[in-house]
mmCIF file of C-alpha atoms and ligand atoms in Angstrom:
data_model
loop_
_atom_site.group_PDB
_atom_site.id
_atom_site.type_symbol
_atom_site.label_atom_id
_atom_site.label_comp_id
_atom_site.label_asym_id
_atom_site.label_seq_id
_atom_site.Cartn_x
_atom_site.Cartn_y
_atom_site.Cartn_z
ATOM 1 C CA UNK A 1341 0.000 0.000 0.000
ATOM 2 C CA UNK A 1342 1.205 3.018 -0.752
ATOM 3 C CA UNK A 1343 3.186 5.717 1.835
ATOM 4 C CA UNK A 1344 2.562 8.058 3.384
ATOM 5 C CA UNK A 1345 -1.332 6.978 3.910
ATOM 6 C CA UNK A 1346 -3.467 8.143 6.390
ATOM 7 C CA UNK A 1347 -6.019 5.312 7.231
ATOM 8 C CA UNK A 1348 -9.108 6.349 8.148
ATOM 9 C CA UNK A 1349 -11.538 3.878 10.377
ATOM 10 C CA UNK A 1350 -14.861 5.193 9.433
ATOM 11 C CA UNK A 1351 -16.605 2.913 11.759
ATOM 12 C CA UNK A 1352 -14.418 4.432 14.521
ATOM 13 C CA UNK A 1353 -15.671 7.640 12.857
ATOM 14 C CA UNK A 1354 -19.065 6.503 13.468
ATOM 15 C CA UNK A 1355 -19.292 5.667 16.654
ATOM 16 C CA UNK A 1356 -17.356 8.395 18.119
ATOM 17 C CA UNK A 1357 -20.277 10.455 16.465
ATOM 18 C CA UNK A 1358 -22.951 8.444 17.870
ATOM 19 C CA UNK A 1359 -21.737 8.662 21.211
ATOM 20 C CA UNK A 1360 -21.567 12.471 21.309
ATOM 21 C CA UNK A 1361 -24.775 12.677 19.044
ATOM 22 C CA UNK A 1362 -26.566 10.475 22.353
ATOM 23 C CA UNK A 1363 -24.767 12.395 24.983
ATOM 24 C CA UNK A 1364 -25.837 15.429 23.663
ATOM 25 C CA UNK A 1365 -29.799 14.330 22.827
ATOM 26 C CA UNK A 1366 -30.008 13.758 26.520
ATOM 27 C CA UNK A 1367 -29.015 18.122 27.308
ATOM 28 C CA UNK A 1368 -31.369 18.798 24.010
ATOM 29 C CA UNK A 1369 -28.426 19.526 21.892
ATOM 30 C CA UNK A 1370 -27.903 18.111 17.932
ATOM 31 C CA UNK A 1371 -24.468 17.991 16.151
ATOM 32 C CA UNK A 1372 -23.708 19.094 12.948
ATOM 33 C CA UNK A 1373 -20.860 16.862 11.816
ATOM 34 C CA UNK A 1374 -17.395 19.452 10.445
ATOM 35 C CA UNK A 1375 -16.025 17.648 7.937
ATOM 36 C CA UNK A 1376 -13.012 20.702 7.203
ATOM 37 C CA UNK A 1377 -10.402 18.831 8.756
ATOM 38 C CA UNK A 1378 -11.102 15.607 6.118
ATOM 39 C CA UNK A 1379 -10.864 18.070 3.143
ATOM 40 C CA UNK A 1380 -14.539 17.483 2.696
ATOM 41 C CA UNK A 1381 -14.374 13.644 2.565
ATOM 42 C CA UNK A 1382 -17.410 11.994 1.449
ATOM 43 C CA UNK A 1383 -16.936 8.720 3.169
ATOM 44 C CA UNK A 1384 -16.307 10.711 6.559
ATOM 45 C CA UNK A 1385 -19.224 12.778 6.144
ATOM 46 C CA UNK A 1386 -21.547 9.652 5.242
ATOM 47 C CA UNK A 1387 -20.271 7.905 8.618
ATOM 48 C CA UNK A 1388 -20.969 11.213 10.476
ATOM 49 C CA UNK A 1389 -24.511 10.390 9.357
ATOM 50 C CA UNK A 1390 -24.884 7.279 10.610
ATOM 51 C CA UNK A 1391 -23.730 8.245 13.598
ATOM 52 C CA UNK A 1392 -27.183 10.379 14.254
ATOM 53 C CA UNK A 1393 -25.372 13.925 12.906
ATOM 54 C CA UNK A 1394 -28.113 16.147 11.470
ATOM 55 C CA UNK A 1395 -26.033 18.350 9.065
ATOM 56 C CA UNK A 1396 -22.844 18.929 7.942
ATOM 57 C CA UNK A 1397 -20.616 21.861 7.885
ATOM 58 C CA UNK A 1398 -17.434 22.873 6.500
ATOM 59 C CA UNK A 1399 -15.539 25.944 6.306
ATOM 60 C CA UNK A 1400 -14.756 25.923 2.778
ATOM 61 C CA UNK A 1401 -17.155 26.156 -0.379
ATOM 62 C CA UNK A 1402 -15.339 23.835 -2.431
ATOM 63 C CA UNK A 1403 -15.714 21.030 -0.086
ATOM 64 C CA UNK A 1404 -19.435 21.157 0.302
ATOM 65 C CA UNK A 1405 -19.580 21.594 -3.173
ATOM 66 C CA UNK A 1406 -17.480 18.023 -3.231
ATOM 67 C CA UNK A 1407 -19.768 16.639 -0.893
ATOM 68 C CA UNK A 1408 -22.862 17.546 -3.333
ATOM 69 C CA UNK A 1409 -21.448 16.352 -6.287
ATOM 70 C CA UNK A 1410 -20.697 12.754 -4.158
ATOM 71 C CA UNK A 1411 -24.542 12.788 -3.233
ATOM 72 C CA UNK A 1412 -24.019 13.571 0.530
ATOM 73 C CA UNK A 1413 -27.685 14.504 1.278
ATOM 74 C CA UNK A 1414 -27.791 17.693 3.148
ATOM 75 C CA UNK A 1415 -28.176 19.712 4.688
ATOM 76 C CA UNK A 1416 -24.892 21.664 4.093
ATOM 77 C CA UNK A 1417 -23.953 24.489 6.121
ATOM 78 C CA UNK A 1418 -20.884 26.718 5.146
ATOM 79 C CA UNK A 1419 -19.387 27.313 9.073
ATOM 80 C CA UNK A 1420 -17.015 30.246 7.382
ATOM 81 C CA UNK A 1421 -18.677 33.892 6.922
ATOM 82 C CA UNK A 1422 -18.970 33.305 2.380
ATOM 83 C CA UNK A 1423 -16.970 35.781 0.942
ATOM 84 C CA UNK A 1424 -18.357 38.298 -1.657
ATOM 85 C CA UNK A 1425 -16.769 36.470 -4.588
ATOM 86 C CA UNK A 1426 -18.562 33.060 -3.424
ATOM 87 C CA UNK A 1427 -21.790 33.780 -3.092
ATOM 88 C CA UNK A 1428 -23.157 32.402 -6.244
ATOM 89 C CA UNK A 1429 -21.941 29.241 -5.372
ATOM 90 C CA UNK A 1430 -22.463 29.113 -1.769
ATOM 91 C CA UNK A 1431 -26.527 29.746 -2.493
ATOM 92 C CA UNK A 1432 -26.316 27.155 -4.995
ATOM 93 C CA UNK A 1433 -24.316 24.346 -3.074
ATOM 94 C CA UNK A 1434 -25.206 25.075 0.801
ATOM 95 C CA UNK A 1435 -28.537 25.268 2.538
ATOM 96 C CA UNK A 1436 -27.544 27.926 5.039
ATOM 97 C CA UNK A 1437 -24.423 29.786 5.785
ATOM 98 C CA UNK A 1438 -22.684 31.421 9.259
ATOM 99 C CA UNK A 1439 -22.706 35.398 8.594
ATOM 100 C CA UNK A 1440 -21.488 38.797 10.550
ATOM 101 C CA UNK A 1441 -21.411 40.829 7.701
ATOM 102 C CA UNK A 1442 -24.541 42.574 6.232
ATOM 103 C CA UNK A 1443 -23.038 43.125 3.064
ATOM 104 C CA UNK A 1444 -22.622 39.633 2.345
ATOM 105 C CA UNK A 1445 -25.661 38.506 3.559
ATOM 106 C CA UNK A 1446 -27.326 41.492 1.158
ATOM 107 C CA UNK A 1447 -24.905 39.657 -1.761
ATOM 108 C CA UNK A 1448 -26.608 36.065 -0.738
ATOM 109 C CA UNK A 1449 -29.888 37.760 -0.664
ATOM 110 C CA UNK A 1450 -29.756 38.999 -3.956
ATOM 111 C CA UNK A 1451 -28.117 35.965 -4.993
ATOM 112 C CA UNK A 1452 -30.596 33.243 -3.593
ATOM 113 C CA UNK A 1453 -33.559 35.244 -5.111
ATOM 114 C CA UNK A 1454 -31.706 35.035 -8.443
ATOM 115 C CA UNK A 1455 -32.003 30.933 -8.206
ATOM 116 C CA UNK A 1456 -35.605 30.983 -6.656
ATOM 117 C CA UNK A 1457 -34.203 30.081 -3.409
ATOM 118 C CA UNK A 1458 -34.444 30.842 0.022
ATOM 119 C CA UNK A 1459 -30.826 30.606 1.964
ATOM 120 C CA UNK A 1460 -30.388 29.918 5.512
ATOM 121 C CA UNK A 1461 -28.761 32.713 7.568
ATOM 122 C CA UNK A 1462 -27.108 31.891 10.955
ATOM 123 C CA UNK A 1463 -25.613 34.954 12.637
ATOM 124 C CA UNK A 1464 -22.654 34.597 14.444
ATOM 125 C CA UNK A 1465 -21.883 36.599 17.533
ATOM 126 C CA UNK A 1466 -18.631 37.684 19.354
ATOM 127 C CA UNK A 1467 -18.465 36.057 22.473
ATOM 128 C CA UNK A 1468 -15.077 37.269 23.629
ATOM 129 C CA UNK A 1469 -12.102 34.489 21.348
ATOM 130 C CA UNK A 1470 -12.385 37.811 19.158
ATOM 131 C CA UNK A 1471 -12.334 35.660 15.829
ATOM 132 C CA UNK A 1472 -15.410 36.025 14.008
ATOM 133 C CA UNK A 1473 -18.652 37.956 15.359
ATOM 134 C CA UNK A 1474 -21.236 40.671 15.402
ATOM 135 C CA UNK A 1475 -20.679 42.574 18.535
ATOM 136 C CA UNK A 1476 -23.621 41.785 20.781
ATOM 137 C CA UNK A 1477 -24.866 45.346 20.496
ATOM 138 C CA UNK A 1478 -24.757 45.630 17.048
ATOM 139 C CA UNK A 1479 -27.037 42.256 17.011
ATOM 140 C CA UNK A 1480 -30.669 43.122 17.212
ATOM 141 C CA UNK A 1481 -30.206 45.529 14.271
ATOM 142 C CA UNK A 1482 -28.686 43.262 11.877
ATOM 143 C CA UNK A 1483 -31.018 40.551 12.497
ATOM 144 C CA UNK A 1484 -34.094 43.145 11.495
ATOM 145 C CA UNK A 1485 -31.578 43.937 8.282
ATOM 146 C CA UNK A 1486 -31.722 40.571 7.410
ATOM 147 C CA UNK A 1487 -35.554 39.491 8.088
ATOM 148 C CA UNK A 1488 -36.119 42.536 5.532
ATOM 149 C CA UNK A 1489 -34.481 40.518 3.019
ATOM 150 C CA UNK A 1490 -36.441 38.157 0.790
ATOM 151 C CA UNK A 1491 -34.154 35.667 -0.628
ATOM 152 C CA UNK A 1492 -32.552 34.968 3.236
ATOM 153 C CA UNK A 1493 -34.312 33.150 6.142
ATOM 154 C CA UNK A 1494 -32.819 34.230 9.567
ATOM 155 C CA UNK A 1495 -32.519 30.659 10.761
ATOM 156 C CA UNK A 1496 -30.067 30.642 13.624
ATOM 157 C CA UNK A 1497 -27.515 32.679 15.814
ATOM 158 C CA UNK A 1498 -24.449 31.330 16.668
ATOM 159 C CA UNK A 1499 -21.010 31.747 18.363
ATOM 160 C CA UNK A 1500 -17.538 30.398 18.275
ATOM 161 C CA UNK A 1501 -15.203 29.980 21.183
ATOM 162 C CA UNK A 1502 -11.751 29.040 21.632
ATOM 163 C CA UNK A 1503 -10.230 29.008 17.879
ATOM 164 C CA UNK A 1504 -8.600 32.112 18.350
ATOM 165 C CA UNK A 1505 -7.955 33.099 21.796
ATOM 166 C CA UNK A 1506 -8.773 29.814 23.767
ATOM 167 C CA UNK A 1507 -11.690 31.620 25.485
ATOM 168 C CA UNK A 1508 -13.352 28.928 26.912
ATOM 169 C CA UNK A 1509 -17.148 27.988 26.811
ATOM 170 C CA UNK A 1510 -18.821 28.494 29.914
ATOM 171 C CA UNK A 1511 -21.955 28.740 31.526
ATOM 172 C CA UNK A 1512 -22.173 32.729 31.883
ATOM 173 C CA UNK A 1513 -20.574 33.181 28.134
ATOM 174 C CA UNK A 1514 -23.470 30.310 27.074
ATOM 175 C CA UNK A 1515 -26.189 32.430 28.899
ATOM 176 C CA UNK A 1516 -25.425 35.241 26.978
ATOM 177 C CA UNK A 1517 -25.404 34.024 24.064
ATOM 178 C CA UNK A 1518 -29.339 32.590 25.306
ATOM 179 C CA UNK A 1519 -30.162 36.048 26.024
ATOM 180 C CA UNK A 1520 -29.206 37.475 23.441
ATOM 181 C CA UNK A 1521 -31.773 34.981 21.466
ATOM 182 C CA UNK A 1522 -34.367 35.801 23.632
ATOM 183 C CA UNK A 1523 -33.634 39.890 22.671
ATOM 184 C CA UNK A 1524 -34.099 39.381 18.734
ATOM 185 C CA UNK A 1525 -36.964 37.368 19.556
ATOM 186 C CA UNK A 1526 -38.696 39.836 21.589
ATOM 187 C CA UNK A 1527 -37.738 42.933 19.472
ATOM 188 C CA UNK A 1528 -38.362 41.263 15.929
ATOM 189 C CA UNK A 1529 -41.144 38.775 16.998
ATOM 190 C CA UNK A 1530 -40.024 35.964 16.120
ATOM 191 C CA UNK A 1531 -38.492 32.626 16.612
ATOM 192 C CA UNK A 1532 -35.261 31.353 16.083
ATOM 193 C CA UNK A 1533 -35.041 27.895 15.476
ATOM 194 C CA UNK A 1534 -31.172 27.077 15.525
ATOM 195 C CA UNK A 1535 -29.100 28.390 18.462
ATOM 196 C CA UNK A 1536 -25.112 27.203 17.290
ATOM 197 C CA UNK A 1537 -23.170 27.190 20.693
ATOM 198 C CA UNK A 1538 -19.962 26.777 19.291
ATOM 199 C CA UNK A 1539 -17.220 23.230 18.591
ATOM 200 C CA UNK A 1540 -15.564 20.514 20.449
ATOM 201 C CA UNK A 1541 -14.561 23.394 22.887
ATOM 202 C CA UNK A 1542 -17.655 23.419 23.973
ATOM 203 C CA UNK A 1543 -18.018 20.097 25.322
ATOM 204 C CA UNK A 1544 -16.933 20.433 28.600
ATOM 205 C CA UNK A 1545 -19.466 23.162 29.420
ATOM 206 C CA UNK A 1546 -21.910 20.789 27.112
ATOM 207 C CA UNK A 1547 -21.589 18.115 29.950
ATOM 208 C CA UNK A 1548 -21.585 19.499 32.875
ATOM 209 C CA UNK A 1549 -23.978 22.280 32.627
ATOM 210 C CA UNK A 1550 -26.913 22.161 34.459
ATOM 211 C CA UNK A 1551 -29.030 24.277 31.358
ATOM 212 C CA UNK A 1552 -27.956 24.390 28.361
ATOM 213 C CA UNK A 1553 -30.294 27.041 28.013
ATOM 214 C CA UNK A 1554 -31.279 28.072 24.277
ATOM 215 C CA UNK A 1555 -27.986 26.300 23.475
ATOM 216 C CA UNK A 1556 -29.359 23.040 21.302
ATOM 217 C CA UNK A 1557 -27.086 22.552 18.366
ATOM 218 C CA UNK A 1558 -22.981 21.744 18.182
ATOM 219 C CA UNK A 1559 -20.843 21.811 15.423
ATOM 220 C CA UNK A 1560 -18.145 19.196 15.803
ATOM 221 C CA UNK A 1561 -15.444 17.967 13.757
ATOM 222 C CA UNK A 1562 -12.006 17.567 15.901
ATOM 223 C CA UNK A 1563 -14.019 15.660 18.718
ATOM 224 C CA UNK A 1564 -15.263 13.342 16.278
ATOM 225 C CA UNK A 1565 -12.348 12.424 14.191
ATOM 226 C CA UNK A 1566 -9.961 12.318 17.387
ATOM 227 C CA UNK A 1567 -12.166 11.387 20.334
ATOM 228 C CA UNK A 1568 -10.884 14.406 22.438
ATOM 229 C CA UNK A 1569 -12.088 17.793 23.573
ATOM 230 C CA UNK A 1570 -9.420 20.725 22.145
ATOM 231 C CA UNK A 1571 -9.269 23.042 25.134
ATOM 232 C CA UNK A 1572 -6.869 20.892 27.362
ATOM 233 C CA UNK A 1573 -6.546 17.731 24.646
ATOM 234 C CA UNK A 1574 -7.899 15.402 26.931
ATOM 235 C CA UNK A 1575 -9.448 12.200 25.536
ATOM 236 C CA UNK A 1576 -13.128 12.010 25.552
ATOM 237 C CA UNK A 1577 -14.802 9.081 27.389
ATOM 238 C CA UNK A 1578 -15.914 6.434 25.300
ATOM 239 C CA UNK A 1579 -14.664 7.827 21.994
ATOM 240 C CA UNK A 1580 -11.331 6.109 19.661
ATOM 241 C CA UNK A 1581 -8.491 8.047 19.718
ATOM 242 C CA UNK A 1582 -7.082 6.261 16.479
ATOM 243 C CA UNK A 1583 -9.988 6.782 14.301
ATOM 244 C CA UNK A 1584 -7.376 8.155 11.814
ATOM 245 C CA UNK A 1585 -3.694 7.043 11.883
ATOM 246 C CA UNK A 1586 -0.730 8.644 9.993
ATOM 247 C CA UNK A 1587 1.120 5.514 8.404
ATOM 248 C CA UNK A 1588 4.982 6.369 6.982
ATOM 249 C CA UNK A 1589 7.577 3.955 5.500
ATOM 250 C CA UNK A 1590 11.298 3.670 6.747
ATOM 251 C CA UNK A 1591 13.571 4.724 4.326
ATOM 252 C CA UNK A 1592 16.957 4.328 6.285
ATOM 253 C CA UNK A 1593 18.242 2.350 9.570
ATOM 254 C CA UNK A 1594 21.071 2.753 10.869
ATOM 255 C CA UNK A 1595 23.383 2.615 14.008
ATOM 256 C CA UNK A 1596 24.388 6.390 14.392
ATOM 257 C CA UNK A 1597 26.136 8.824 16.852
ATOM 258 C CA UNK A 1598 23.705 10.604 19.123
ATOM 259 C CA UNK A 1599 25.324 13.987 18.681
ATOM 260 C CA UNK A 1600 25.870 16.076 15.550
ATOM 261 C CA UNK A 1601 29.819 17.123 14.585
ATOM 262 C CA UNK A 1602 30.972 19.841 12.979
ATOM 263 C CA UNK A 1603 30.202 23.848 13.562
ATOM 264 C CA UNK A 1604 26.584 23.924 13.985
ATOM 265 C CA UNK A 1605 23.865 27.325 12.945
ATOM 266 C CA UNK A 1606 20.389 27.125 11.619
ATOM 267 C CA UNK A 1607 18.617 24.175 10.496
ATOM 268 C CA UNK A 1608 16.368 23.538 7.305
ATOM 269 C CA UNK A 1609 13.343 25.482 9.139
ATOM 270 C CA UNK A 1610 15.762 28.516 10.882
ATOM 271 C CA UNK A 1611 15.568 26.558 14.219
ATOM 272 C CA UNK A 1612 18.812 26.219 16.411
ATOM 273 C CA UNK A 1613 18.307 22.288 17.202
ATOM 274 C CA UNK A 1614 18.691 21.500 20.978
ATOM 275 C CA UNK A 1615 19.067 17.047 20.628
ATOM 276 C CA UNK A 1616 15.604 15.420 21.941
ATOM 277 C CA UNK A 1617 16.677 12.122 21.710
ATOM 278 C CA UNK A 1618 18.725 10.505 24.342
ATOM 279 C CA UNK A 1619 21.869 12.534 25.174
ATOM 280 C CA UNK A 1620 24.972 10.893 24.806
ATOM 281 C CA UNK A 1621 28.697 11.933 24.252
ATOM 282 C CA UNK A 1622 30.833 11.764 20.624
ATOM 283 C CA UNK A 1623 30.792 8.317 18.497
ATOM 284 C CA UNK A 1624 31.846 5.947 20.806
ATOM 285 C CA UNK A 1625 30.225 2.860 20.803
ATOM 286 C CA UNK A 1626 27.704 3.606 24.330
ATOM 287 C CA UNK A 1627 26.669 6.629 22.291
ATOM 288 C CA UNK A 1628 24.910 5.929 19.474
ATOM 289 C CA UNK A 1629 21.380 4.418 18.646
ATOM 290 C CA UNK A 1630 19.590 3.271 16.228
ATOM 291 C CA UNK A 1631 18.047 6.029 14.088
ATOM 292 C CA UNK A 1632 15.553 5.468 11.556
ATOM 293 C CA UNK A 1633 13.993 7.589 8.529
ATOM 294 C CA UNK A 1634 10.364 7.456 7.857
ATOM 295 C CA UNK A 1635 9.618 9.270 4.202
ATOM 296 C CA UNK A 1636 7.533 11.906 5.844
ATOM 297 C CA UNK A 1637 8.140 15.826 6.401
ATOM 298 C CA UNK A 1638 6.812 19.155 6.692
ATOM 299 C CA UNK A 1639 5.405 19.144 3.115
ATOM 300 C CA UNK A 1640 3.200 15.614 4.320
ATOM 301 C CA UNK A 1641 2.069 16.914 7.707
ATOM 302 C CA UNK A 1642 2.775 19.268 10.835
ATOM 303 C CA UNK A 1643 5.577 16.296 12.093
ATOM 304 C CA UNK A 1644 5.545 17.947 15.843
ATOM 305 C CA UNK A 1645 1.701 16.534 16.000
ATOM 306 C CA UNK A 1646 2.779 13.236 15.145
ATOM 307 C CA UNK A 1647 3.241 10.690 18.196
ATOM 308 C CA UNK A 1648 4.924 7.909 17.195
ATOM 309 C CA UNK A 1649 4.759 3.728 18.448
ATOM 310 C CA UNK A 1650 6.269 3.689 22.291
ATOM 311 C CA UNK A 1651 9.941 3.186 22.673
ATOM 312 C CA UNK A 1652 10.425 5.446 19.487
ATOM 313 C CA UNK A 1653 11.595 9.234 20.052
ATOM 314 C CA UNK A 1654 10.954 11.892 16.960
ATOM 315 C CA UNK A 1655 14.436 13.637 16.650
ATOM 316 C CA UNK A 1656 13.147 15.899 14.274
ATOM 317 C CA UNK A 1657 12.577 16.731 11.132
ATOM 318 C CA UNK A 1658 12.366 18.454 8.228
ATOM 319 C CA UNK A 1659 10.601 19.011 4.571
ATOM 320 C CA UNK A 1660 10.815 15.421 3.503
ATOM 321 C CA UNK A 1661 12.635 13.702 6.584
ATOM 322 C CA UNK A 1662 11.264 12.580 9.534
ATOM 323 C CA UNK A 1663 14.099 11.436 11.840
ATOM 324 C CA UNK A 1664 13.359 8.674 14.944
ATOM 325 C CA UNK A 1665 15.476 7.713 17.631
ATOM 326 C CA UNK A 1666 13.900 3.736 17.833
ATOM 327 C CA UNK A 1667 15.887 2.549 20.778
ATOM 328 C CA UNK A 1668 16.667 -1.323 20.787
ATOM 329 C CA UNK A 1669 14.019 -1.794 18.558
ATOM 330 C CA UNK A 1670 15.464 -3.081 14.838
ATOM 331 C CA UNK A 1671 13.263 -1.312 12.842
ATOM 332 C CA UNK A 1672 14.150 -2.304 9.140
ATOM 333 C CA UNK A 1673 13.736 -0.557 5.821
ATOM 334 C CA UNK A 1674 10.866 -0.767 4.189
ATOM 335 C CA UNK A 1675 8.799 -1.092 7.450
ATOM 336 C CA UNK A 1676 5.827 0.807 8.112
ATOM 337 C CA UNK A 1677 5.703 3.150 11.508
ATOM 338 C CA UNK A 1678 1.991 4.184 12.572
ATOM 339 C CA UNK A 1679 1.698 7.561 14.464
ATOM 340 C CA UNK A 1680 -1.532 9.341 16.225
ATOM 341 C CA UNK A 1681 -1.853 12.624 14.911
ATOM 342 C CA UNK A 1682 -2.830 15.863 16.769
ATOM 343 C CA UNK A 1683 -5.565 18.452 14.561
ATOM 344 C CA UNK A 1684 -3.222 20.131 12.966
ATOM 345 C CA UNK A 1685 -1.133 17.187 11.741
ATOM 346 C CA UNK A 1686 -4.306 15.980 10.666
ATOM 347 C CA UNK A 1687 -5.661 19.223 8.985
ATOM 348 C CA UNK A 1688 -1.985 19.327 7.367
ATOM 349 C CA UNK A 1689 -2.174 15.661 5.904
ATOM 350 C CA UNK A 1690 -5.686 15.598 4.971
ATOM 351 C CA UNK A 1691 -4.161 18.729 2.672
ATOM 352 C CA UNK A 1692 -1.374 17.404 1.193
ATOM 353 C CA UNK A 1693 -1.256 15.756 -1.999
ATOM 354 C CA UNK A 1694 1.627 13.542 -1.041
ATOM 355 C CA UNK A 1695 -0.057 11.775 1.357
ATOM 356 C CA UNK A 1696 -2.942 8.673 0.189
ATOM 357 C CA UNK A 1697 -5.950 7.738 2.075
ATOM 358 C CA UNK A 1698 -6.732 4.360 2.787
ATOM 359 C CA UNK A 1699 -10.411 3.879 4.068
ATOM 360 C CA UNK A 1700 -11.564 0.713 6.735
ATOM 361 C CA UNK A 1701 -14.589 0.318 8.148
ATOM 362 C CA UNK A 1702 -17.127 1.286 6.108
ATOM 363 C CA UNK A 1703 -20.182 -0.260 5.405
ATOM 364 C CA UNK A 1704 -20.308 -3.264 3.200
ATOM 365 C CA UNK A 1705 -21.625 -2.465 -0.289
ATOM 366 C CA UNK A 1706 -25.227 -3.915 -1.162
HETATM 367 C C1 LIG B 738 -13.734 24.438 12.640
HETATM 368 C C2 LIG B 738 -15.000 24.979 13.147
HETATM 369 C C3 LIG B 738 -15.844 24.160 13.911
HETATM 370 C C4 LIG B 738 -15.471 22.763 14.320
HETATM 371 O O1 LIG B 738 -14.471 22.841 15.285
HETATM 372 P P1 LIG B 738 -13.893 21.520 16.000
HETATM 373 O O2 LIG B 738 -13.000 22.043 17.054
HETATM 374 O O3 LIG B 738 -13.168 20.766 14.935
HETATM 375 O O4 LIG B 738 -15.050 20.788 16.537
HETATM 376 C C5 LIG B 738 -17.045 24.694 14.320
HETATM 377 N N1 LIG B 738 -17.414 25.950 13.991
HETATM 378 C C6 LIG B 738 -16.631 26.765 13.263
HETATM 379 C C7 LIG B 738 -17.101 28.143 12.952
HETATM 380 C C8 LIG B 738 -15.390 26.307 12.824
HETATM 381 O O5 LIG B 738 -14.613 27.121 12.107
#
């Protein structure tokens, strides 16, 4: 098989949905399944599915519109706010679409009443991570903006916590975000059906809230595909951690001297290297270890969120090099080394067009 893969275990992917989906159901609270980190995968957005997820999102137009042409029934919702030169396709490809700025939604307007359609607005409101939001004053007003448009439904408000600043959810940042629902339902009379709490961040607070209060959808992706939460990386009870492995082949083995020689300055990457293997003197024989090469580097994956098998050490690496102390293992070339992967690794390889997928677990055809 070929290498670098990553091999992706949809069933893993499935249940880790299923058992946040039921969690959730019990606090009144549906997931829609983020399929970003995948590059819009199909297959990973069909086992988000089965797991009980009632919509998908992603961040980027192209990959819904992937998901479309792959018959992913919808519905679709771009998480990103569109920009002005998508908005032709983002009425076309995605049911609804996360917003904080009237002039697009005026573009998607004008665009959705060009097909015949209605699109689905959520607004998005800054909560305090400072990435994207409508200040909460600013709120009520653009929500009347946009229930004067025909061509946009006002279907939701939303925030989003933690991306930029690590803000954390919480249960006074949650109840704002409830009241200020209840405000654009009082001053515009009317109802608002979707209230978006925020991502994996937010399933701490999720869980041990005692009211979610108007809080009653999630959008998770980095909880599903690596069974943890991303505020403190801890694993999530119940949920695989290995859902998706990075797999690289060994491309040299060899007995070598644990310390560089020679006058040393930057590296490929402008880093002064500081040894994070075991230390050891010059080339005598207590001093070296076996070091192996997996064909894997910076242009595959982020190699820092790789962890590899235990007893092997990552000594570093660089575009196309990935360099591992192994210890008394006898790792030999041509062998294949499997490593966990941390969101950005993942986000990184899913990206790259070095690296193959290899898909397990899916459902049997027929
Ligand atoms: C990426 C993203 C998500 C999903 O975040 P995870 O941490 O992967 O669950 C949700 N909402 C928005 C707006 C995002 O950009």
């Amino acid at each position: 098989m070929s290498a670098p893969r990553l091999e992706i275990r949809l069933d893993r992917i499935e249940h880790n949905a299923r058992t946040l989906v039921d969690r959730l159901r019990t606090r009144g609270i549906t997931v829609t399944g983020v399929t970003k980190a995948s590059l819009g995968s199909a297959e990973v957005a069909h086992a988000m599915l089965r797991g009980g997820v009632t919509g998908i999102g992603d961040s980027r137009i192209e990959n819904i519109e992937r998901l479309r042409a792959a018959g992913v029934p919808g519905p679709m919702t771009l998480i990103r706010s569109p920009m002005l030169s998508q908005v032709a396709r983002v009425v076309a490809h995605a049911e609804t679409s996360c917003n904080t700025e009237p002039q697009v939604i005026d573009a998607l307007a004008a665009a959705s009443l060009a097909r015949g359609r209605t699109h689905g607005v959520v607004l998005m409101v800054e909560l305090g991570d400072l990435r994207e939001g409508i200040l909460p004053a600013d709120l009520v007003e653009i929500a009347r903006r946009t229930l004067g448009h025909p061509g946009v439904e006002l279907r939701g408000i939303g925030a989003n916590l933690a991306c930029q600043s690590g803000v954390a959810p919480s249960d006074r940042n949650m109840a704002r975000l409830s009241d200020l629902v209840a405000a654009v339902e009082s001053s515009c009379g009317i109802e608002i059906a979707v209230v978006s709490g925020g991502n994996s961040a937010n399933l701490d607070w999720a869980f041990a809230t005692a009211d979610a209060g108007r809080i009653d959808n999630l959008r998770l992706g980095e909880s599903i595909l690596l069974g943890c939460e991303p505020l403190r990386r801890t694993p999530i009870d119940g949920l695989h951690l290995d859902a998706v492995t990075f797999v690289a082949e060994v491309i040299e083995s060899k007995v070598k001297p644990l310390r560089p020689w020679g006058e040393r300055h930057e590296n490929a990457f402008g880093a002064r290297t500081v040894e994070r293997g075991r230390v050891g003197g010059e080339s005598t024989g207590s001093s070296r270890a076996r070091r192996a090469i997996v064909a894997l580097g910076e242009q595959d994956t982020d190699p820092a969120g790789l962890s590899p098998p235990a007893g092997m050490v990552v000594v570093g690496a660089s575009s196309d090099h990935l360099v591992l102390d192994v210890g008394p293992l006898d790792l030999a070339v041509g062998h294949e080394v499997r490593f966990g992967l941390d969101y950005r690794a993942l986000l990184r390889a899913m990206t790259s067009p070095f690296v193959g997928r290899s898909l397990l677990g899916g459902p049997t055809p027929g």
